[in-house]
CSV table of C-alpha atoms in Angstrom, one decimal:
chain,number,residue,atom,x,y,z
A,17,MET,CA,75.1,112.5,100.2
A,18,PHE,CA,76.2,115.3,102.6
A,19,ILE,CA,74.5,113.7,105.6
A,20,ALA,CA,75.5,110.2,104.6
A,21,THR,CA,79.2,111.2,104.5
A,22,ILE,CA,79.0,112.8,107.9
A,23,LEU,CA,77.2,109.9,109.4
A,24,LEU,CA,79.7,107.4,108.0
A,25,ALA,CA,82.6,109.4,109.2
A,26,LEU,CA,81.1,109.7,112.7
A,27,ALA,CA,80.3,106.0,112.8
A,28,LEU,CA,83.9,105.1,112.0
A,29,ILE,CA,85.3,107.5,114.6
A,30,ALA,CA,82.9,106.1,117.2
A,31,ILE,CA,83.9,102.5,116.4
A,32,SER,CA,87.6,103.4,116.8
A,33,VAL,CA,86.9,105.2,120.1
A,34,ILE,CA,84.9,102.3,121.5
A,35,ALA,CA,87.5,99.8,120.5
A,36,SER,CA,90.2,101.9,122.2
A,37,VAL,CA,88.1,102.3,125.4
A,38,ILE,CA,87.7,98.5,125.5
A,39,ALA,CA,91.4,98.0,124.8
A,40,TRP,CA,92.3,100.6,127.5
A,41,SER,CA,90.3,98.8,130.1
A,42,GLN,CA,92.4,95.7,129.3
A,43,ARG,CA,95.7,97.5,129.4
A,44,LYS,CA,97.1,95.5,132.3
A,45,THR,CA,97.2,92.4,130.2
A,46,ALA,CA,98.3,94.3,127.1
A,47,ALA,CA,102.0,93.3,127.4
A,48,VAL,CA,101.1,89.7,127.9
A,49,ARG,CA,98.9,89.7,124.8
A,50,PHE,CA,101.5,91.6,122.7
A,51,GLY,CA,104.2,89.1,123.9
A,52,LYS,CA,101.9,86.2,122.9
A,53,ARG,CA,101.3,87.6,119.4
A,54,PHE,CA,105.0,88.3,118.8
A,55,GLY,CA,106.4,85.2,120.6
A,56,LEU,CA,107.9,87.0,123.5
A,57,GLU,CA,107.6,86.1,127.1
A,58,VAL,CA,106.9,88.8,129.6
A,59,PRO,CA,109.5,89.0,132.3
A,60,ASP,CA,109.0,90.3,135.9
A,61,GLY,CA,109.6,94.0,135.9
A,62,LEU,CA,109.3,94.6,132.2
A,63,GLU,CA,110.9,98.0,131.3
A,64,PRO,CA,108.1,100.6,132.0
A,65,SER,CA,109.0,102.5,128.8
A,66,ILE,CA,108.2,99.3,126.8
A,67,ARG,CA,104.9,99.0,128.5
A,68,ASP,CA,104.3,102.7,127.7
A,69,GLY,CA,105.0,101.9,124.0
A,70,ILE,CA,102.5,99.1,123.9
A,71,GLU,CA,99.8,101.1,125.7
A,72,ALA,CA,100.6,104.2,123.6
A,73,ARG,CA,99.2,102.7,120.5
A,74,ARG,CA,95.8,102.5,122.2
A,75,ILE,CA,95.8,106.2,122.6
A,76,GLY,CA,97.3,106.9,119.2
A,77,SER,CA,94.7,104.8,117.2
A,78,PRO,CA,91.6,106.9,117.9
A,79,ILE,CA,93.5,110.2,117.4
A,80,GLY,CA,95.0,109.0,114.1
A,81,THR,CA,91.6,107.6,112.9
A,82,ALA,CA,89.7,110.8,113.8
A,83,ILE,CA,92.2,113.0,112.0
A,84,CYS,CA,92.3,110.9,108.8
A,85,VAL,CA,88.5,110.3,108.7
A,86,VAL,CA,87.8,114.0,109.2
A,87,ILE,CA,90.3,115.0,106.4
A,88,ALA,CA,88.8,112.3,104.1
A,89,ALA,CA,85.2,113.5,104.9
A,90,VAL,CA,86.1,117.1,104.2
A,91,LEU,CA,87.6,116.2,100.9
A,92,LEU,CA,84.6,114.1,100.0
A,93,LEU,CA,82.2,116.9,100.9
A,94,LEU,CA,84.2,119.2,98.6
A,95,ASN,CA,83.7,116.7,95.8
A,96,PRO,CA,80.0,115.6,96.0
A,97,GLY,CA,80.1,113.8,92.7
A,98,LEU,CA,81.1,110.4,94.3
A,99,ASN,CA,78.4,107.8,94.9
A,100,LEU,CA,77.7,106.3,98.4
A,101,LEU,CA,79.8,103.1,97.7
A,102,ALA,CA,82.8,105.1,96.6
A,103,THR,CA,82.4,107.4,99.6
A,104,TRP,CA,82.3,104.4,102.0
A,105,TRP,CA,85.5,102.9,100.5
A,106,CYS,CA,87.3,106.2,100.7
A,107,LEU,CA,86.3,106.7,104.4
A,108,PHE,CA,87.1,103.1,105.3
A,109,GLY,CA,90.6,103.5,103.6
A,110,ALA,CA,91.1,106.7,105.7
A,111,TYR,CA,90.1,104.8,108.8
A,112,LEU,CA,92.7,102.1,108.2
A,113,VAL,CA,95.4,104.6,107.4
A,114,GLY,CA,94.6,106.6,110.5
A,115,LEU,CA,94.6,103.5,112.7
A,116,THR,CA,98.0,102.5,111.6
A,117,LEU,CA,99.6,106.0,111.5
A,118,GLY,CA,98.2,106.9,114.9
A,119,SER,CA,99.4,103.8,116.7
A,120,THR,CA,102.8,103.8,114.9
A,121,THR,CA,103.4,107.4,115.7
A,122,ALA,CA,102.5,106.9,119.4
A,123,ILE,CA,104.9,103.9,119.6
A,124,LEU,CA,107.7,105.9,118.1
A,125,ILE,CA,107.1,108.9,120.5
A,126,ALA,CA,107.0,106.5,123.5
A,127,GLU,CA,110.2,104.9,122.3
A,128,GLN,CA,112.0,108.2,122.3
A,129,ARG,CA,111.2,108.7,126.0
A,130,ARG,CA,113.5,105.8,127.1
A,131,GLY,CA,115.7,106.5,130.1
A,132,HIS,CA,119.5,105.8,130.2
A,133,GLY,CA,121.0,103.2,132.5
A,134,ALA,CA,124.7,102.3,133.2
A,135,VAL,CA,124.6,99.1,131.2
A,136,ARG,CA,123.7,99.0,127.5
A,137,VAL,CA,123.5,96.1,125.2
A,138,ALA,CA,123.6,96.2,121.4
A,139,ARG,CA,123.6,93.8,118.5
A,140,PRO,CA,127.1,93.6,116.8
A,141,LYS,CA,125.6,93.0,113.4
A,142,ALA,CA,123.9,95.4,110.9
A,143,VAL,CA,120.2,95.0,110.4
A,144,SER,CA,118.0,95.7,107.5
A,145,VAL,CA,114.3,96.3,106.9
A,146,ASN,CA,113.9,92.7,105.8
A,147,ASP,CA,114.9,91.6,109.3
A,148,TYR,CA,111.7,93.3,110.7
A,149,VAL,CA,109.3,92.9,107.8
A,150,SER,CA,109.0,89.9,105.6
A,151,PRO,CA,110.1,90.7,102.0
A,152,PHE,CA,106.7,89.1,101.0
A,153,GLN,CA,104.9,92.0,102.8
A,154,THR,CA,107.0,94.6,101.2
A,155,GLY,CA,106.3,92.9,97.8
A,156,PHE,CA,102.6,93.0,98.6
A,157,ALA,CA,102.8,96.8,99.1
A,158,ARG,CA,104.8,97.3,95.9
A,159,PHE,CA,102.4,95.1,93.9
A,160,ALA,CA,99.4,97.1,95.0
A,161,VAL,CA,101.2,100.4,94.0
A,162,VAL,CA,102.1,98.9,90.6
A,163,LEU,CA,98.5,97.9,90.1
A,164,GLY,CA,97.4,101.5,90.6
A,165,ILE,CA,99.9,102.7,88.1
A,166,LEU,CA,98.8,100.1,85.5
A,167,VAL,CA,95.2,101.2,85.9
A,168,PHE,CA,96.3,104.8,85.4
A,169,ALA,CA,98.2,103.8,82.3
A,170,ALA,CA,95.3,101.9,80.9
A,171,ASP,CA,93.0,104.8,81.6
A,172,CYS,CA,95.3,107.3,79.8
A,173,TRP,CA,95.5,104.9,76.8
A,174,LEU,CA,91.7,104.6,76.5
A,175,ALA,CA,91.0,108.2,77.6
A,176,ALA,CA,90.5,109.5,74.1
A,177,SER,CA,87.9,107.0,73.0
A,178,VAL,CA,85.9,105.9,76.1
A,179,SER,CA,86.9,107.2,79.5
A,180,PRO,CA,86.0,110.7,80.5
A,181,ASN,CA,89.0,112.9,81.2
A,182,TYR,CA,88.1,113.5,84.8
A,183,LEU,CA,88.4,109.7,85.5
A,184,SER,CA,92.0,109.7,84.1
A,185,LEU,CA,92.7,112.6,86.4
A,186,ILE,CA,91.3,110.7,89.5
A,187,SER,CA,93.2,107.5,88.6
A,188,GLY,CA,96.4,109.6,88.1
A,189,ILE,CA,95.9,111.2,91.6
A,190,LEU,CA,95.3,107.7,93.2
A,191,ALA,CA,98.4,106.2,91.5
A,192,ALA,CA,100.5,109.2,92.6
A,193,LEU,CA,99.1,108.7,96.2
A,194,GLY,CA,100.2,105.1,96.1
A,195,VAL,CA,103.7,105.9,94.9
A,196,ALA,CA,104.0,108.7,97.5
A,197,THR,CA,102.9,106.3,100.4
A,198,LEU,CA,105.4,103.7,99.2
A,199,ILE,CA,108.3,106.2,99.1
A,200,ALA,CA,107.3,107.5,102.5
A,201,TYR,CA,107.2,103.9,103.8
A,202,GLU,CA,110.7,103.2,102.5
A,203,VAL,CA,112.1,106.4,104.0
A,204,ILE,CA,110.4,105.9,107.4
A,205,ALA,CA,111.4,102.2,107.5
A,206,HIS,CA,115.1,103.0,106.9
A,207,ARG,CA,115.0,105.8,109.4
A,208,LEU,CA,113.3,103.6,112.0
A,209,ILE,CA,115.8,100.8,111.9
A,210,SER,CA,118.8,103.2,111.9
A,211,ARG,CA,117.6,104.6,115.2
A,212,GLY,CA,119.3,103.5,118.4
A,213,ALA,CA,117.6,100.8,120.4
A,214,LEU,CA,118.6,101.9,123.9
A,215,ALA,CA,118.2,98.5,125.6
A,216,GLY,CA,119.7,97.5,129.0
A,217,THR,CA,119.2,93.7,128.6
A,218,PRO,CA,118.9,91.4,125.6
A,219,LEU,CA,115.3,90.9,126.6
A,220,GLU,CA,114.6,94.6,126.3
A,221,LEU,CA,116.3,94.5,122.9
A,222,ALA,CA,114.0,91.7,121.8
A,223,TRP,CA,110.9,93.6,122.9
A,224,ASP,CA,112.2,96.7,121.2
A,225,ASP,CA,112.6,94.6,118.0
A,226,GLY,CA,109.0,93.4,118.5
A,227,LEU,CA,107.7,97.0,118.7
A,228,ARG,CA,109.6,98.0,115.6
A,229,SER,CA,108.5,95.0,113.7
A,230,TYR,CA,104.9,95.7,114.7
A,231,ALA,CA,105.2,99.3,113.5
A,232,LEU,CA,106.8,98.4,110.2
A,233,THR,CA,104.4,95.5,109.6
A,234,ASN,CA,101.4,97.8,110.1
A,235,LEU,CA,103.0,100.5,107.9
A,236,SER,CA,103.8,98.1,105.0
A,237,GLY,CA,100.2,96.7,105.3
A,238,THR,CA,98.8,100.3,105.0
A,239,VAL,CA,101.0,101.1,102.1
A,240,GLY,CA,99.5,98.1,100.3
A,241,LEU,CA,95.9,98.9,101.4
A,242,VAL,CA,96.0,102.6,100.3
A,243,PRO,CA,96.2,101.9,96.6
A,244,LEU,CA,93.9,98.8,97.0
A,245,TYR,CA,91.1,100.8,98.6
A,246,SER,CA,91.7,103.7,96.1
A,247,LEU,CA,91.2,101.2,93.3
A,248,ILE,CA,88.0,99.8,94.7
A,249,ALA,CA,86.7,103.4,95.2
A,250,TYR,CA,87.7,104.2,91.7
A,251,ASP,CA,86.1,101.0,90.3
A,252,THR,CA,82.7,101.8,91.9
A,253,LEU,CA,82.9,105.3,90.3
A,254,LEU,CA,84.0,103.9,87.0
A,255,LEU,CA,81.4,101.2,86.5
A,256,ASN,CA,78.6,103.7,87.4
A,257,THR,CA,79.7,106.1,84.7
A,258,THR,CA,77.4,106.3,81.7
A,259,GLY,CA,78.7,104.6,78.6
A,260,ILE,CA,81.5,102.7,80.3
A,261,ALA,CA,79.6,99.5,81.0
A,262,SER,CA,78.7,99.1,77.3
A,263,ASN,CA,82.4,99.0,76.3
A,264,ALA,CA,83.4,95.4,76.9
A,265,PHE,CA,87.2,96.0,76.4
A,266,PHE,CA,87.2,98.9,78.8
A,267,THR,CA,85.1,97.1,81.4
A,268,VAL,CA,87.5,94.1,81.4
A,269,PHE,CA,90.9,95.8,81.4
A,270,VAL,CA,90.1,98.9,83.5
A,271,GLY,CA,87.1,97.7,85.5
A,272,LEU,CA,87.4,94.0,86.2
A,273,LEU,CA,91.2,93.7,86.1
A,274,PRO,CA,91.7,95.8,89.2
A,275,ILE,CA,89.0,93.8,91.0
A,276,ALA,CA,90.7,90.5,90.0
A,277,GLY,CA,94.0,92.1,91.2
A,278,THR,CA,92.3,93.0,94.4
A,279,VAL,CA,91.1,89.4,95.0
A,280,CYS,CA,94.7,88.2,94.3
A,281,VAL,CA,96.1,90.7,96.8
A,282,LEU,CA,93.6,89.8,99.5
A,283,THR,CA,94.5,86.1,98.9
A,284,LEU,CA,98.2,87.0,99.3
A,285,VAL,CA,97.3,88.8,102.5
A,286,LEU,CA,95.6,85.7,103.8
A,287,LEU,CA,98.7,83.6,102.9
A,288,MET,CA,100.9,86.2,104.5
A,289,THR,CA,99.1,85.8,107.9
A,290,ARG,CA,99.4,82.0,107.6
A,291,ILE,CA,103.2,82.1,107.4
A,292,HIS,CA,103.4,83.8,110.8
A,293,ALA,CA,104.6,87.1,109.5
A,294,ARG,CA,104.5,88.5,113.1
A,295,GLN,CA,107.3,86.2,114.2
A,296,HIS,CA,109.4,87.0,111.2
A,297,PHE,CA,111.7,89.2,113.2
A,298,LEU,CA,112.3,86.4,115.7
A,299,ARG,CA,113.4,84.0,113.0
A,300,ARG,CA,115.8,86.6,111.6
A,301,LEU,CA,117.1,88.3,114.7
A,302,TRP,CA,116.5,85.8,117.5
A,303,PRO,CA,116.7,82.4,115.9
A,304,GLU,CA,117.0,80.5,119.2
A,305,LEU,CA,113.9,82.2,120.6
A,306,ALA,CA,112.0,81.4,117.4
A,307,VAL,CA,112.9,77.7,117.8
A,308,LYS,CA,111.4,77.8,121.3
A,309,VAL,CA,108.2,79.5,120.0
A,310,ASP,CA,107.9,77.0,117.1
A,311,ASN,CA,108.3,74.1,119.6
A,312,ASN,CA,106.1,75.8,122.2
A,313,VAL,CA,108.8,75.4,124.7
A,314,GLY,CA,108.8,77.7,127.8
A,315,GLY,CA,112.0,78.7,129.6
A,316,THR,CA,114.2,81.6,130.6
A,317,TYR,CA,115.7,84.1,128.3
A,318,THR,CA,119.3,83.2,128.9
A,319,SER,CA,119.6,81.7,125.4
A,320,VAL,CA,118.5,85.0,124.0
A,321,MET,CA,122.0,86.3,124.7
A,322,GLY,CA,123.0,84.3,121.6
A,323,GLY,CA,120.6,86.3,119.4
A,324,ARG,CA,121.8,87.7,116.1
B,18,MET,CA,125.6,90.6,121.9
B,19,ILE,CA,127.7,93.5,123.1
B,20,SER,CA,127.3,94.9,126.6
B,21,ILE,CA,128.9,98.2,127.8
B,22,ASP,CA,128.9,99.3,131.4
B,23,THR,CA,129.7,103.0,131.7
B,24,ASP,CA,130.3,102.6,135.4
B,25,SER,CA,133.2,100.2,134.7
B,26,PRO,CA,136.8,101.4,135.2
B,27,VAL,CA,137.6,100.0,131.7
B,28,PRO,CA,137.0,102.7,129.1
B,29,PRO,CA,133.9,102.1,126.8
B,30,TYR,CA,136.0,101.9,123.6
B,31,GLU,CA,138.2,99.3,125.2
B,32,GLN,CA,135.2,97.2,126.3
B,33,LEU,CA,133.8,97.4,122.8
B,34,ARG,CA,137.1,96.6,121.1
B,35,LEU,CA,137.7,93.6,123.5
B,36,GLN,CA,134.2,92.1,123.0
B,37,LEU,CA,134.2,92.5,119.2
B,38,SER,CA,137.7,91.0,118.8
B,39,GLU,CA,136.8,88.1,121.1
B,40,GLN,CA,133.6,87.4,119.1
B,41,THR,CA,135.5,87.6,115.9
B,42,ARG,CA,138.2,85.3,117.2
B,43,THR,CA,135.8,82.7,118.4
B,44,GLY,CA,133.7,82.8,115.2
B,45,GLU,CA,130.6,84.1,117.0
B,46,LEU,CA,130.9,86.9,114.4
B,47,ALA,CA,131.4,85.1,111.2
B,48,ALA,CA,133.7,86.4,108.5
B,49,GLY,CA,131.9,88.8,106.1
B,50,THR,CA,129.3,89.8,108.7
B,51,ARG,CA,128.5,93.5,108.3
B,52,LEU,CA,128.8,95.5,111.5
B,53,PRO,CA,126.4,98.3,112.4
B,54,THR,CA,127.3,101.8,111.4
B,55,VAL,CA,129.3,103.9,113.9
B,56,ARG,CA,126.4,106.2,114.4
B,57,LYS,CA,123.9,103.3,115.0
B,58,LEU,CA,126.1,101.4,117.4
B,59,ALA,CA,126.9,104.7,119.3
B,60,GLN,CA,123.1,105.4,119.7
B,61,ASP,CA,122.4,101.8,120.8
B,62,LEU,CA,125.1,101.9,123.4
B,63,GLY,CA,124.6,105.5,124.5
B,64,LEU,CA,128.2,106.4,123.6
B,65,ALA,CA,129.7,109.2,121.5
B,66,PRO,CA,130.3,108.3,117.9
B,67,ASN,CA,134.0,109.0,118.3
B,68,THR,CA,134.3,106.3,120.9
B,69,VAL,CA,132.8,103.7,118.6
B,70,ALA,CA,134.9,105.0,115.7
B,71,ARG,CA,138.1,104.6,117.8
B,72,ALA,CA,137.2,101.0,118.6
B,73,TYR,CA,136.5,100.3,114.9
B,74,ARG,CA,139.8,101.9,113.9
B,75,GLU,CA,141.8,99.8,116.3
B,76,LEU,CA,140.0,96.6,115.2
B,77,GLU,CA,140.8,97.5,111.6
B,78,THR,CA,144.5,98.0,112.5
B,79,ASP,CA,144.5,94.6,114.1
B,80,HIS,CA,142.9,93.1,111.0
B,81,PHE,CA,139.7,91.9,112.9
B,82,ILE,CA,137.5,94.1,110.6
B,83,GLU,CA,137.8,95.8,107.3
B,84,THR,CA,136.1,98.8,105.9
B,85,ARG,CA,134.7,98.6,102.3
B,86,GLY,CA,134.2,102.2,101.4
B,87,ARG,CA,130.5,103.3,101.8
B,88,ASN,CA,129.3,99.7,102.2
B,89,GLY,CA,130.4,99.8,105.8
B,90,SER,CA,132.6,97.7,108.1
B,91,PHE,CA,132.8,93.9,107.8
B,92,VAL,CA,134.3,91.1,109.9
B,93,SER,CA,137.6,89.9,108.3
B,94,ALA,CA,138.3,86.2,107.8
B,95,GLN,CA,140.7,84.9,110.6
B,96,GLY,CA,143.4,82.3,110.5
B,97,ASP,CA,145.3,80.8,107.6
B,98,ALA,CA,144.3,80.8,103.9
B,99,ALA,CA,142.2,77.6,104.2
B,100,GLU,CA,140.4,78.8,107.3
B,101,LYS,CA,139.7,82.1,105.6
B,102,GLN,CA,138.2,80.3,102.6
B,103,ALA,CA,136.1,78.1,104.8
B,104,GLN,CA,134.7,81.1,106.7
B,105,GLU,CA,133.9,82.9,103.5
B,106,ALA,CA,132.1,79.8,102.2
B,107,ALA,CA,130.2,79.5,105.5
B,108,ARG,CA,129.1,83.1,105.2
B,109,ALA,CA,127.9,82.6,101.6
B,110,TYR,CA,126.0,79.4,102.7
B,111,ALA,CA,124.4,81.3,105.6
B,112,ASP,CA,123.3,84.1,103.3
B,113,ARG,CA,121.8,81.7,100.8
B,114,VAL,CA,119.8,79.6,103.3
B,115,GLN,CA,118.4,82.8,104.9
B,116,LYS,CA,117.3,84.0,101.5
B,117,LEU,CA,115.6,80.7,100.8
B,118,GLY,CA,113.9,80.9,104.2
B,119,ILE,CA,115.3,77.5,105.4
B,120,PRO,CA,115.1,77.1,109.2
B,121,ARG,CA,118.4,77.3,111.1
B,122,SER,CA,118.0,73.7,112.4
B,123,ALA,CA,117.6,72.3,108.8
B,124,ALA,CA,120.5,74.4,107.5
B,125,LEU,CA,122.8,73.0,110.3
B,126,ALA,CA,121.5,69.5,109.5
B,127,TYR,CA,122.5,69.8,105.9
B,128,ILE,CA,126.0,70.9,106.8
B,129,THR,CA,126.4,68.0,109.3
B,130,GLY,CA,125.1,65.6,106.7
B,131,ALA,CA,127.4,66.9,104.0
B,132,LEU,CA,130.4,66.7,106.4
B,133,ASP,CA,129.5,63.1,107.5
B,134,SER,CA,128.9,61.8,104.0
């Protein structure tokens, strides 16, 4: 198990580094691809700091991944009782968390380096987290966290009769981890949108909104995935425990219910991508630009001046 | 959109006050719209918070905006009583269609249809 854990961790770090090297080699077209994904046209002379922000996530991803995977691997090595499947899900969860945290942190650092010009533009209306992230995505994160709490509650309820005490402890730690990530997300999201945008033109403001939306969308996705992968890791551990599989009630409500919940959540994720979550901020903050994107109409950004 | 030029001979607080009052008067900023906090707008525009606070104070004195305690500053309804009620109804309608996720074009079409019928 010791060697398997190390090999899995090294494989995930290698995948991330290779992906980043490939992405780095394509960095000249990074802004175009980012603009396409978020429905933003790339103007001539795009603000260099915005380009930096887009490219920074390529550097941040492997660093974040390496840190999170190494931490997870060390924790797993200190607790050799987990089976290979549970080890894999834990490491994969750490990989996803590191990917998001690394790229998001890099974007935020790059954003702070913006210069100051004589002309500044700002939106004369207050914005909220829901302008950048679809309420559906936030609901997905909250649902996954609640699922983790329900499993813990069921585990505590059945602990005396069936479940070994250490399993209740593990599910309690996982539920607490889910709640902690959700609270951290809510705090970070509010802090992020209350920060100044420092834009010299409406177009820069739209790109800044795009970067913020990207960071928050990734973070909310991770907040949903952390309890989800924790549950899967927990399930694989649970169903391999002696005496559990023979108890039908326990298997259904603590073993299969989370798996069914997982399937539901993944279905919701698929639906979420279908409703163009990435262009959510355009529809809320730049409705005229969103109409152009929906109609696939090209043109200048003069109409963006009328954005929310 | 608000634009502030720090090289302009017009003081920044006056540029801000003029633009916000103009947008309120023309209806570009609808009644009931929540304005950004003083701190946020100051950061966005690269100004001192006192500059933005001064502009907000003067706008409040001129009844363009109103402060509702800790909820923040909001655009006041302009014109006579009927116009004020219409603006408030429009704000409520806009909030409702946004919550329902109805596209802007459809929301405007419903209004036009209701007015024409």
